[in-house]
Short mmCIF file of C-alpha atoms in Angstrom, two decimals:
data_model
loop_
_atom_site.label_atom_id
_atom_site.label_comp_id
_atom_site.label_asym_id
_atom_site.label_seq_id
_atom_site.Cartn_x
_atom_site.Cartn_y
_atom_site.Cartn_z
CA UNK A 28 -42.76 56.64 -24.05
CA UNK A 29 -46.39 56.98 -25.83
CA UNK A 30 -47.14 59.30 -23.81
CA UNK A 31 -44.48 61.72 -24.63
CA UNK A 32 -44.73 61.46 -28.57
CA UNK A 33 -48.33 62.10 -27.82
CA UNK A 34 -47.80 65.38 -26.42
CA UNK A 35 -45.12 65.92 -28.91
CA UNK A 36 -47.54 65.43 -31.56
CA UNK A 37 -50.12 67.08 -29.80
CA UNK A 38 -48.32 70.33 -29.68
CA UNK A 39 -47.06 69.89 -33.36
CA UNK A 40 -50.60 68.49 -34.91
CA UNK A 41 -52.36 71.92 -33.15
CA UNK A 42 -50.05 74.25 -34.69
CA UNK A 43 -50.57 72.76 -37.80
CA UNK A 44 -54.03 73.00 -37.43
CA UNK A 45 -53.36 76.51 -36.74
CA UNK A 46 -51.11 77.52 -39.54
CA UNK A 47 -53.62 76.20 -42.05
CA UNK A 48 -57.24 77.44 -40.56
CA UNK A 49 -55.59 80.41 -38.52
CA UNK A 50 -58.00 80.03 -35.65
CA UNK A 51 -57.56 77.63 -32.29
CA UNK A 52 -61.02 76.03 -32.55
CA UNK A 53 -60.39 72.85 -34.44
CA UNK A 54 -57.17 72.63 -32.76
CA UNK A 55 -59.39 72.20 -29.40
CA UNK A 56 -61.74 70.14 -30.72
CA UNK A 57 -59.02 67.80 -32.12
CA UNK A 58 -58.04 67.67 -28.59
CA UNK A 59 -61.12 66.68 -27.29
CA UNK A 60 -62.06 64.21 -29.49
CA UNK A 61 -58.18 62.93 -28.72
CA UNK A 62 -59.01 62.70 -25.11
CA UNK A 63 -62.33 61.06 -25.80
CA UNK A 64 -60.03 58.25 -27.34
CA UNK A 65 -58.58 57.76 -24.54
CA UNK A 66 -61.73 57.82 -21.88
CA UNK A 67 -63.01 55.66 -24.36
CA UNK A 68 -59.89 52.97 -23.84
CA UNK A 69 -59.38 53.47 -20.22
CA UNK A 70 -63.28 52.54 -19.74
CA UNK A 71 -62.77 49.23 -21.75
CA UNK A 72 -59.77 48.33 -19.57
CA UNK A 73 -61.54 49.07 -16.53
CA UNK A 74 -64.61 46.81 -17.76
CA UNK A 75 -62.17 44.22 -18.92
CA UNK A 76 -60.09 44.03 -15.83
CA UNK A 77 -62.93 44.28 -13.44
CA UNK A 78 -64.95 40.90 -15.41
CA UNK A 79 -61.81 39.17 -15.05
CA UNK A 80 -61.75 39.99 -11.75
CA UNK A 81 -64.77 38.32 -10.91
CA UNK A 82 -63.94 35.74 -12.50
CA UNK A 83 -60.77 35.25 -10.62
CA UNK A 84 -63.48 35.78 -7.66
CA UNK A 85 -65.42 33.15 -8.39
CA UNK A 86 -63.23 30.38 -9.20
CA UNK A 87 -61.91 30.94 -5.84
CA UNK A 88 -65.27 30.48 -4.39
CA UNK A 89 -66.16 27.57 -6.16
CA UNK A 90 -62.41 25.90 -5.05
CA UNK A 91 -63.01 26.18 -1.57
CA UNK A 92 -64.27 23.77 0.51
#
């Protein structure tokens, strides 16, 4: 569902953008710095999952006999 009233606003937020400087270039650079949002989030799940993944790791180590 996020993801489709992203692109909703996407398309809506660059027009905008559009209609008031009447050029495309801070429309694209409002959509990279969107997308560098979420690189930015996807890396901190990735980090988070992956430490609690060793974690998980070694607790099993320690467990067994």
């Amino acid at each position: 569902m996020a993801t489709i009233i992203g692109m909703a606003l996407g398309g809506w937020m660059s027009g905008w953008i559009y209609d008031v400087t009447g050029d495309y270039q801070l429309a694209f650079i409002n959509g990279i710095a969107w997308n560098g949002l979420n690189i930015g989030i996807m890396v901190l799940i990735l980090m988070n999952a992956r430490r609690g993944a060793g974690r998980q790791a070694g607790a099993g180590a320690r467990l067994a006999p």
